[in-house]
Amino acid sequence: MPALTILASQPGWLRKAQFVSKLDATFLYDEIHLKRSYEQSGVRLTPANTVGGGSRVVLDIGANVGMFATRAAEALGSLEGAHVIAAEPLPATFQALQSNIAVHNSWCMSENIPCASVTALQVGVGDDSCLGTSASFTFYPKAAGWGTLTKFESPESIFSDMDAFINNALDDENSTALSLVQRKLGLALRKLSPGLYKSVSRAAVQQLMAAKTVVECPMTTVSEIIERHKVGKVILLKVDTERGEVDVLQGVREDHWGRIEQAALEVHEENLKLVLDILRLKGKFENVHTMQTADLKDTSIFMVFAYR
C-alpha cells in the first residue's frame, strides 16, 4: 500500500499515511481536517459540557482511512474520558485506518499535541436485523470512498454524482479533488467539445469502477457498539456509509438516542426525508439542518447536522 503524496500545507504525519485509492487521499484530508466538513451548522467536536467523568465517545461510522477519526482525536485532545471509536468494514481500508491511527498518534506525541485514543473496529454498521451476521460489501480499489453494502450499490447514481462532482471541481480553482493538470485539461475539453468531455468523464468513472470486488464483512449496530464499549455519551455520531445511513440510524435503540448529543451524516437524496424524520421523531433533536456544499452541487448527496 503506497504512502500518501501530500501538499506542502499538510502536517508531517501524512508523509507516512496509508491509503487505498489516491483519488480520495488529499481530498479527504482537505475536506475533513481543513474545511471541517462534519463540523458545520452548529455541530462541533468539542462537547458543550466538559465537566464530569464517564465514557464520552465520537462514533465514526464509515471511517474509511481515518481522516475524520484523526481529526476527532485532535479535537478531543486530553479531555477526560473522551475517545474515538471508528468502524470500517472493508479489509484493505481497515488496514489503512489502523496504520493511520498509529502514525497520527505517534506524530501527536512527538509534537506534544494532545490527542485522544482511537479504537478501530472492522465491522459494518446496520439495523437490528444484521446483529450476529455478515453482509456483502462492494469494494472499489481505485475509489475506496464509494464502497458500500452491495444491496445499496447504485452504479448509475455514482455516474451521475461523479459527473456533477467533477464539474464542480473544474469550476473551483481551490479544489483538491483534481490535479492542476487534470483541471486545465478538463476545462479545455469541456469548452471545446462538451460531448467528448461527457464521454471521457464517463469512461474515467467506468475505469474506476471496473476493478470492483465483493467481500463479506461482519456486521453490528450503533447500540451494540454503545453497549459493548460502555459508552456513556456520544459526543458526535458521524455517518458516511454510501446509502446505508438509514440502516445505521435504525440500529439505534430507543433508550440510546438520549445519549447521542450530535449527529453529522452524509445522506443521499432518496434517504433524506426518512433520515430527517428519524432524527426529529426518534432522536428528538431540536435542531436539524440540511446543507449541500458547493462541491456537492447538483449531486444526490447532502449533509445533515443535528444537535440538542
mmCIF file of C-alpha atoms in Angstrom:
data_model
loop_
_atom_site.group_PDB
_atom_site.id
_atom_site.type_symbol
_atom_site.label_atom_id
_atom_site.label_comp_id
_atom_site.label_asym_id
_atom_site.label_seq_id
_atom_site.Cartn_x
_atom_site.Cartn_y
_atom_site.Cartn_z
ATOM 1 C CA MET A 1 0.000 0.000 0.000
ATOM 2 C CA PRO A 2 1.658 3.273 -1.103
ATOM 3 C CA ALA A 3 2.443 6.254 1.075
ATOM 4 C CA LEU A 4 0.316 9.321 0.578
ATOM 5 C CA THR A 5 1.547 12.198 -1.576
ATOM 6 C CA ILE A 6 0.988 15.339 0.486
ATOM 7 C CA LEU A 7 0.569 19.037 -0.084
ATOM 8 C CA ALA A 8 3.025 21.499 1.467
ATOM 9 C CA SER A 9 0.340 22.835 3.828
ATOM 10 C CA GLN A 10 -0.364 19.438 5.374
ATOM 11 C CA PRO A 11 1.306 18.099 8.541
ATOM 12 C CA GLY A 12 4.212 15.690 8.550
ATOM 13 C CA TRP A 13 2.276 12.633 9.728
ATOM 14 C CA LEU A 14 0.656 12.407 6.294
ATOM 15 C CA ARG A 15 4.032 11.500 4.773
ATOM 16 C CA LYS A 16 3.605 8.092 6.386
ATOM 17 C CA ALA A 17 -0.154 7.833 5.946
ATOM 18 C CA GLN A 18 -1.636 4.928 4.022
ATOM 19 C CA PHE A 19 -4.448 4.992 1.510
ATOM 20 C CA VAL A 20 -6.278 2.591 -0.764
ATOM 21 C CA SER A 21 -7.067 4.928 -3.634
ATOM 22 C CA LYS A 22 -5.024 8.041 -4.286
ATOM 23 C CA LEU A 23 -8.181 9.671 -5.671
ATOM 24 C CA ASP A 24 -9.532 10.072 -2.127
ATOM 25 C CA ALA A 25 -6.469 10.893 -0.080
ATOM 26 C CA THR A 26 -5.659 14.603 -0.233
ATOM 27 C CA PHE A 27 -9.306 15.441 -0.929
ATOM 28 C CA LEU A 28 -10.455 13.757 2.292
ATOM 29 C CA TYR A 29 -7.773 15.460 4.359
ATOM 30 C CA ASP A 30 -8.670 18.852 2.901
ATOM 31 C CA GLU A 31 -12.419 18.373 3.406
ATOM 32 C CA ILE A 32 -12.256 16.956 6.931
ATOM 33 C CA HIS A 33 -9.188 18.458 8.626
ATOM 34 C CA LEU A 34 -9.099 21.850 6.905
ATOM 35 C CA LYS A 35 -12.672 22.618 5.800
ATOM 36 C CA ARG A 36 -14.203 20.744 8.767
ATOM 37 C CA SER A 37 -16.961 19.290 6.608
ATOM 38 C CA TYR A 38 -18.558 17.398 9.516
ATOM 39 C CA GLU A 39 -18.374 20.395 11.858
ATOM 40 C CA GLN A 40 -20.987 22.722 10.393
ATOM 41 C CA SER A 41 -24.414 24.177 11.230
ATOM 42 C CA GLY A 42 -23.885 24.198 14.985
ATOM 43 C CA VAL A 43 -22.205 20.768 15.248
ATOM 44 C CA ARG A 44 -18.785 20.711 16.880
ATOM 45 C CA LEU A 45 -16.358 18.089 18.133
ATOM 46 C CA THR A 46 -15.699 19.758 21.478
ATOM 47 C CA PRO A 47 -18.564 18.813 23.799
ATOM 48 C CA ALA A 48 -20.600 21.641 25.312
ATOM 49 C CA ASN A 49 -20.277 20.098 28.781
ATOM 50 C CA THR A 50 -16.706 19.098 29.639
ATOM 51 C CA VAL A 51 -17.432 18.536 33.329
ATOM 52 C CA GLY A 52 -17.823 15.072 34.811
ATOM 53 C CA GLY A 53 -16.426 11.627 34.182
ATOM 54 C CA GLY A 54 -17.722 8.658 32.234
ATOM 55 C CA SER A 55 -17.003 7.466 28.754
ATOM 56 C CA ARG A 56 -17.595 10.130 26.114
ATOM 57 C CA VAL A 57 -17.102 8.984 22.571
ATOM 58 C CA VAL A 58 -17.091 10.208 18.990
ATOM 59 C CA LEU A 59 -18.522 7.386 16.855
ATOM 60 C CA ASP A 60 -17.121 7.378 13.325
ATOM 61 C CA ILE A 61 -19.320 5.063 11.234
ATOM 62 C CA GLY A 62 -17.794 4.545 7.813
ATOM 63 C CA ALA A 63 -14.312 5.601 8.882
ATOM 64 C CA ASN A 64 -12.553 4.906 5.564
ATOM 65 C CA VAL A 65 -8.791 5.507 6.046
ATOM 66 C CA GLY A 66 -9.242 7.534 9.233
ATOM 67 C CA MET A 67 -9.191 11.178 8.230
ATOM 68 C CA PHE A 68 -12.193 12.011 10.407
ATOM 69 C CA ALA A 69 -11.056 9.734 13.245
ATOM 70 C CA THR A 70 -7.704 11.539 13.417
ATOM 71 C CA ARG A 71 -9.393 14.947 13.224
ATOM 72 C CA ALA A 72 -11.703 13.957 16.099
ATOM 73 C CA ALA A 73 -8.774 12.644 18.162
ATOM 74 C CA GLU A 74 -7.030 16.011 17.853
ATOM 75 C CA ALA A 75 -10.198 17.956 18.656
ATOM 76 C CA LEU A 76 -10.904 15.928 21.798
ATOM 77 C CA GLY A 77 -7.284 16.254 22.896
ATOM 78 C CA SER A 78 -6.822 15.323 26.543
ATOM 79 C CA LEU A 79 -10.497 15.684 27.512
ATOM 80 C CA GLU A 80 -11.158 13.317 30.416
ATOM 81 C CA GLY A 81 -12.943 10.103 29.435
ATOM 82 C CA ALA A 82 -13.103 11.026 25.749
ATOM 83 C CA HIS A 83 -12.037 8.810 22.872
ATOM 84 C CA VAL A 84 -12.955 7.866 19.309
ATOM 85 C CA ILE A 85 -14.448 4.616 18.020
ATOM 86 C CA ALA A 86 -14.021 4.183 14.267
ATOM 87 C CA ALA A 87 -15.896 1.471 12.367
ATOM 88 C CA GLU A 88 -14.777 0.411 8.872
ATOM 89 C CA PRO A 89 -15.768 -2.939 7.337
ATOM 90 C CA LEU A 90 -13.598 -3.301 4.212
ATOM 91 C CA PRO A 91 -10.310 -5.153 4.887
ATOM 92 C CA ALA A 92 -7.956 -3.019 2.759
ATOM 93 C CA THR A 93 -9.440 0.233 4.020
ATOM 94 C CA PHE A 94 -9.405 -1.009 7.604
ATOM 95 C CA GLN A 95 -5.692 -1.836 7.288
ATOM 96 C CA ALA A 96 -5.021 1.749 6.214
ATOM 97 C CA LEU A 97 -7.234 3.042 9.042
ATOM 98 C CA GLN A 98 -5.262 1.126 11.662
ATOM 99 C CA SER A 99 -1.944 2.304 10.266
ATOM 100 C CA ASN A 100 -3.022 5.939 10.071
ATOM 101 C CA ILE A 101 -4.318 5.929 13.639
ATOM 102 C CA ALA A 102 -0.926 4.690 14.853
ATOM 103 C CA VAL A 103 1.064 7.111 12.682
ATOM 104 C CA HIS A 104 -1.104 10.068 13.702
ATOM 105 C CA ASN A 105 -0.823 9.193 17.399
ATOM 106 C CA SER A 106 2.971 8.950 17.189
ATOM 107 C CA TRP A 107 3.146 12.297 15.386
ATOM 108 C CA CYS A 108 0.940 13.970 18.021
ATOM 109 C CA MET A 109 3.200 12.633 20.775
ATOM 110 C CA SER A 110 6.341 13.881 19.006
ATOM 111 C CA GLU A 111 4.775 17.325 18.501
ATOM 112 C CA ASN A 112 3.329 17.490 22.049
ATOM 113 C CA ILE A 113 -0.204 17.746 20.634
ATOM 114 C CA PRO A 114 -2.905 16.369 22.969
ATOM 115 C CA CYS A 115 -4.669 13.511 21.226
ATOM 116 C CA ALA A 116 -7.490 11.213 22.319
ATOM 117 C CA SER A 117 -7.195 7.471 21.788
ATOM 118 C CA VAL A 118 -8.892 5.800 18.827
ATOM 119 C CA THR A 119 -10.346 2.276 18.759
ATOM 120 C CA ALA A 120 -10.734 0.777 15.284
ATOM 121 C CA LEU A 121 -13.435 -1.833 14.641
ATOM 122 C CA GLN A 122 -13.523 -3.906 11.461
ATOM 123 C CA VAL A 123 -17.299 -4.052 11.135
ATOM 124 C CA GLY A 124 -20.134 -2.760 9.018
ATOM 125 C CA VAL A 125 -22.934 -0.978 10.884
ATOM 126 C CA GLY A 126 -26.613 -1.502 10.131
ATOM 127 C CA ASP A 127 -30.038 -2.125 11.665
ATOM 128 C CA ASP A 128 -31.081 -4.706 14.262
ATOM 129 C CA SER A 129 -31.568 -7.446 11.665
ATOM 130 C CA CYS A 130 -27.808 -7.563 10.988
ATOM 131 C CA LEU A 131 -26.690 -8.440 14.527
ATOM 132 C CA GLY A 132 -24.551 -11.561 14.578
ATOM 133 C CA THR A 133 -24.430 -11.775 10.790
ATOM 134 C CA SER A 134 -22.154 -10.788 7.946
ATOM 135 C CA ALA A 135 -23.064 -8.910 4.780
ATOM 136 C CA SER A 136 -21.734 -8.416 1.265
ATOM 137 C CA PHE A 137 -19.899 -5.157 0.570
ATOM 138 C CA THR A 138 -18.861 -3.855 -2.833
ATOM 139 C CA PHE A 139 -15.300 -2.544 -2.784
ATOM 140 C CA TYR A 140 -13.730 -0.302 -5.445
ATOM 141 C CA PRO A 141 -9.917 -0.436 -5.027
ATOM 142 C CA LYS A 142 -9.430 2.622 -7.249
ATOM 143 C CA ALA A 143 -12.134 4.650 -5.486
ATOM 144 C CA ALA A 144 -12.411 3.313 -1.952
ATOM 145 C CA GLY A 145 -14.781 6.080 -0.859
ATOM 146 C CA TRP A 146 -17.554 4.541 -2.960
ATOM 147 C CA GLY A 147 -17.531 1.216 -1.110
ATOM 148 C CA THR A 148 -20.946 0.235 0.238
ATOM 149 C CA LEU A 149 -23.222 -2.618 1.210
ATOM 150 C CA THR A 150 -23.844 -4.465 -2.045
ATOM 151 C CA LYS A 151 -27.609 -4.139 -1.581
ATOM 152 C CA PHE A 152 -27.168 -0.344 -1.838
ATOM 153 C CA GLU A 153 -24.825 -0.411 -4.845
ATOM 154 C CA SER A 154 -26.032 2.055 -7.492
ATOM 155 C CA PRO A 155 -23.683 2.477 -10.491
ATOM 156 C CA GLU A 156 -25.936 4.944 -12.305
ATOM 157 C CA SER A 157 -26.134 7.180 -9.245
ATOM 158 C CA ILE A 158 -22.347 7.071 -8.968
ATOM 159 C CA PHE A 159 -22.018 8.111 -12.620
ATOM 160 C CA SER A 160 -24.447 10.980 -12.146
ATOM 161 C CA ASP A 161 -22.923 12.200 -8.892
ATOM 162 C CA MET A 162 -19.350 11.952 -10.182
ATOM 163 C CA ASP A 163 -20.264 13.875 -13.332
ATOM 164 C CA ALA A 164 -21.616 16.731 -11.209
ATOM 165 C CA PHE A 165 -18.743 16.461 -8.725
ATOM 166 C CA ILE A 166 -16.076 16.687 -11.460
ATOM 167 C CA ASN A 167 -17.857 19.681 -13.000
ATOM 168 C CA ASN A 168 -17.848 21.389 -9.619
ATOM 169 C CA ALA A 169 -14.151 20.607 -9.134
ATOM 170 C CA LEU A 170 -13.352 22.082 -12.551
ATOM 171 C CA ASP A 171 -15.151 25.297 -11.593
ATOM 172 C CA ASP A 172 -13.341 25.600 -8.244
ATOM 173 C CA GLU A 173 -9.705 26.563 -8.641
ATOM 174 C CA ASN A 174 -9.086 25.732 -4.970
ATOM 175 C CA SER A 175 -10.458 22.179 -5.191
ATOM 176 C CA THR A 176 -8.036 19.385 -4.289
ATOM 177 C CA ALA A 177 -10.190 16.740 -5.982
ATOM 178 C CA LEU A 178 -8.269 17.245 -9.255
ATOM 179 C CA SER A 179 -4.645 17.989 -10.003
ATOM 180 C CA LEU A 180 -3.768 21.250 -11.745
ATOM 181 C CA VAL A 181 -3.089 19.365 -14.993
ATOM 182 C CA GLN A 182 -6.380 17.444 -14.769
ATOM 183 C CA ARG A 183 -8.276 20.654 -14.135
ATOM 184 C CA LYS A 184 -6.719 22.503 -17.069
ATOM 185 C CA LEU A 185 -7.289 19.603 -19.459
ATOM 186 C CA GLY A 186 -10.837 19.111 -18.229
ATOM 187 C CA LEU A 187 -11.741 22.776 -18.598
ATOM 188 C CA ALA A 188 -10.306 22.877 -22.123
ATOM 189 C CA LEU A 189 -12.092 19.704 -23.211
ATOM 190 C CA ARG A 190 -15.405 20.770 -21.681
ATOM 191 C CA LYS A 191 -15.218 24.103 -23.528
ATOM 192 C CA LEU A 192 -14.078 22.736 -26.904
ATOM 193 C CA SER A 193 -16.210 19.584 -27.070
ATOM 194 C CA PRO A 194 -18.886 19.089 -24.373
ATOM 195 C CA GLY A 195 -19.966 15.781 -25.928
ATOM 196 C CA LEU A 196 -16.459 14.350 -25.931
ATOM 197 C CA TYR A 197 -15.921 15.671 -22.413
ATOM 198 C CA LYS A 198 -19.016 13.734 -21.243
ATOM 199 C CA SER A 199 -17.774 10.537 -22.893
ATOM 200 C CA VAL A 200 -14.291 10.859 -21.426
ATOM 201 C CA SER A 201 -15.681 11.626 -17.954
ATOM 202 C CA ARG A 202 -17.967 8.597 -18.013
ATOM 203 C CA ALA A 203 -15.182 6.344 -19.297
ATOM 204 C CA ALA A 204 -12.939 7.518 -16.452
ATOM 205 C CA VAL A 205 -15.599 6.654 -13.866
ATOM 206 C CA GLN A 206 -16.200 3.266 -15.525
ATOM 207 C CA GLN A 207 -12.495 2.547 -15.309
ATOM 208 C CA LEU A 208 -12.504 3.339 -11.595
ATOM 209 C CA MET A 209 -15.481 1.028 -11.055
ATOM 210 C CA ALA A 210 -14.228 -1.811 -13.247
ATOM 211 C CA ALA A 211 -11.948 -3.404 -10.662
ATOM 212 C CA LYS A 212 -14.670 -3.823 -8.029
ATOM 213 C CA THR A 213 -14.781 -6.849 -5.749
ATOM 214 C CA VAL A 214 -17.384 -8.150 -3.300
ATOM 215 C CA VAL A 215 -16.301 -9.110 0.220
ATOM 216 C CA GLU A 216 -18.138 -10.457 3.259
ATOM 217 C CA CYS A 217 -17.806 -8.350 6.403
ATOM 218 C CA PRO A 218 -19.145 -8.789 9.952
ATOM 219 C CA MET A 219 -22.000 -6.504 10.980
ATOM 220 C CA THR A 220 -23.091 -4.726 14.150
ATOM 221 C CA THR A 221 -25.278 -1.792 15.229
ATOM 222 C CA VAL A 222 -24.650 1.563 16.867
ATOM 223 C CA SER A 223 -26.397 0.324 20.010
ATOM 224 C CA GLU A 224 -24.256 -2.818 20.151
ATOM 225 C CA ILE A 225 -21.147 -0.609 19.996
ATOM 226 C CA ILE A 226 -22.545 1.606 22.761
ATOM 227 C CA GLU A 227 -23.252 -1.427 24.973
ATOM 228 C CA ARG A 228 -20.044 -3.337 24.282
ATOM 229 C CA HIS A 229 -17.792 -0.319 24.837
ATOM 230 C CA LYS A 230 -19.791 1.041 27.784
ATOM 231 C CA VAL A 231 -20.340 4.407 26.123
ATOM 232 C CA GLY A 232 -21.921 6.950 28.457
ATOM 233 C CA LYS A 233 -22.329 9.801 25.965
ATOM 234 C CA VAL A 234 -21.855 10.038 22.214
ATOM 235 C CA ILE A 235 -20.373 13.481 21.626
ATOM 236 C CA LEU A 236 -20.938 13.083 17.881
ATOM 237 C CA LEU A 237 -22.326 10.310 15.710
ATOM 238 C CA LYS A 238 -20.708 10.709 12.279
ATOM 239 C CA VAL A 239 -22.117 8.572 9.455
ATOM 240 C CA ASP A 240 -20.802 8.173 5.897
ATOM 241 C CA THR A 241 -21.903 4.773 4.609
ATOM 242 C CA GLU A 242 -22.840 5.410 0.964
ATOM 243 C CA ARG A 243 -26.633 4.938 1.067
ATOM 244 C CA GLY A 244 -26.576 2.877 4.266
ATOM 245 C CA GLU A 245 -27.382 5.838 6.541
ATOM 246 C CA VAL A 246 -30.991 4.830 7.242
ATOM 247 C CA ASP A 247 -29.949 1.351 8.381
ATOM 248 C CA VAL A 248 -27.336 2.879 10.699
ATOM 249 C CA LEU A 249 -29.926 5.120 12.383
ATOM 250 C CA GLN A 250 -32.421 2.258 12.658
ATOM 251 C CA GLY A 251 -29.777 0.374 14.615
ATOM 252 C CA VAL A 252 -30.021 2.867 17.497
ATOM 253 C CA ARG A 253 -32.219 1.615 20.339
ATOM 254 C CA GLU A 254 -34.861 3.989 21.657
ATOM 255 C CA ASP A 255 -33.178 4.195 25.053
ATOM 256 C CA HIS A 256 -29.835 5.100 23.445
ATOM 257 C CA TRP A 257 -30.965 8.148 21.473
ATOM 258 C CA GLY A 258 -30.715 10.334 24.572
ATOM 259 C CA ARG A 259 -27.003 9.529 24.850
ATOM 260 C CA ILE A 260 -26.287 10.926 21.375
ATOM 261 C CA GLU A 261 -25.632 14.653 21.667
ATOM 262 C CA GLN A 262 -24.971 15.438 17.993
ATOM 263 C CA ALA A 263 -25.059 13.791 14.588
ATOM 264 C CA ALA A 264 -23.412 14.593 11.256
ATOM 265 C CA LEU A 265 -24.304 12.480 8.253
ATOM 266 C CA GLU A 266 -23.698 12.287 4.533
ATOM 267 C CA VAL A 267 -27.148 11.457 3.162
ATOM 268 C CA HIS A 268 -28.300 10.504 -0.314
ATOM 269 C CA GLU A 269 -31.390 12.213 -1.637
ATOM 270 C CA GLU A 270 -33.556 9.083 -1.696
ATOM 271 C CA ASN A 271 -32.973 8.697 2.061
ATOM 272 C CA LEU A 272 -33.147 12.359 3.056
ATOM 273 C CA LYS A 273 -36.762 12.587 4.249
ATOM 274 C CA LEU A 274 -36.554 9.387 6.290
ATOM 275 C CA VAL A 275 -33.243 10.424 7.885
ATOM 276 C CA LEU A 276 -34.726 13.796 8.891
ATOM 277 C CA ASP A 277 -37.815 12.077 10.322
ATOM 278 C CA ILE A 278 -35.726 9.637 12.368
ATOM 279 C CA LEU A 279 -33.529 12.395 13.792
ATOM 280 C CA ARG A 280 -36.503 14.576 14.721
ATOM 281 C CA LEU A 281 -39.019 11.953 15.869
ATOM 282 C CA LYS A 282 -36.893 9.123 17.285
ATOM 283 C CA GLY A 283 -33.766 11.097 18.094
ATOM 284 C CA LYS A 284 -35.785 14.068 19.377
ATOM 285 C CA PHE A 285 -33.180 16.523 18.120
ATOM 286 C CA GLU A 286 -34.433 20.094 18.396
ATOM 287 C CA ASN A 287 -32.025 21.362 15.742
ATOM 288 C CA VAL A 288 -31.742 19.513 12.422
ATOM 289 C CA HIS A 289 -30.190 21.216 9.403
ATOM 290 C CA THR A 290 -29.596 20.166 5.812
ATOM 291 C CA MET A 291 -26.981 21.656 3.513
ATOM 292 C CA GLN A 292 -25.341 20.933 0.181
ATOM 293 C CA THR A 293 -21.846 22.326 -0.151
ATOM 294 C CA ALA A 294 -20.550 23.826 -3.393
ATOM 295 C CA ASP A 295 -18.572 20.688 -4.283
ATOM 296 C CA LEU A 296 -21.781 18.607 -3.976
ATOM 297 C CA LYS A 297 -23.986 20.935 -6.053
ATOM 298 C CA ASP A 298 -26.241 19.015 -8.492
ATOM 299 C CA THR A 299 -25.350 15.665 -6.891
ATOM 300 C CA SER A 300 -27.745 13.486 -4.893
ATOM 301 C CA ILE A 301 -25.609 13.974 -1.758
ATOM 302 C CA PHE A 302 -26.488 16.222 1.188
ATOM 303 C CA MET A 303 -25.009 16.861 4.601
ATOM 304 C CA VAL A 304 -27.331 16.642 7.604
ATOM 305 C CA PHE A 305 -26.450 18.041 11.046
ATOM 306 C CA ALA A 306 -28.373 17.577 14.281
ATOM 307 C CA TYR A 307 -27.743 18.793 17.821
ATOM 308 C CA ARG A 308 -29.596 19.371 21.078
#
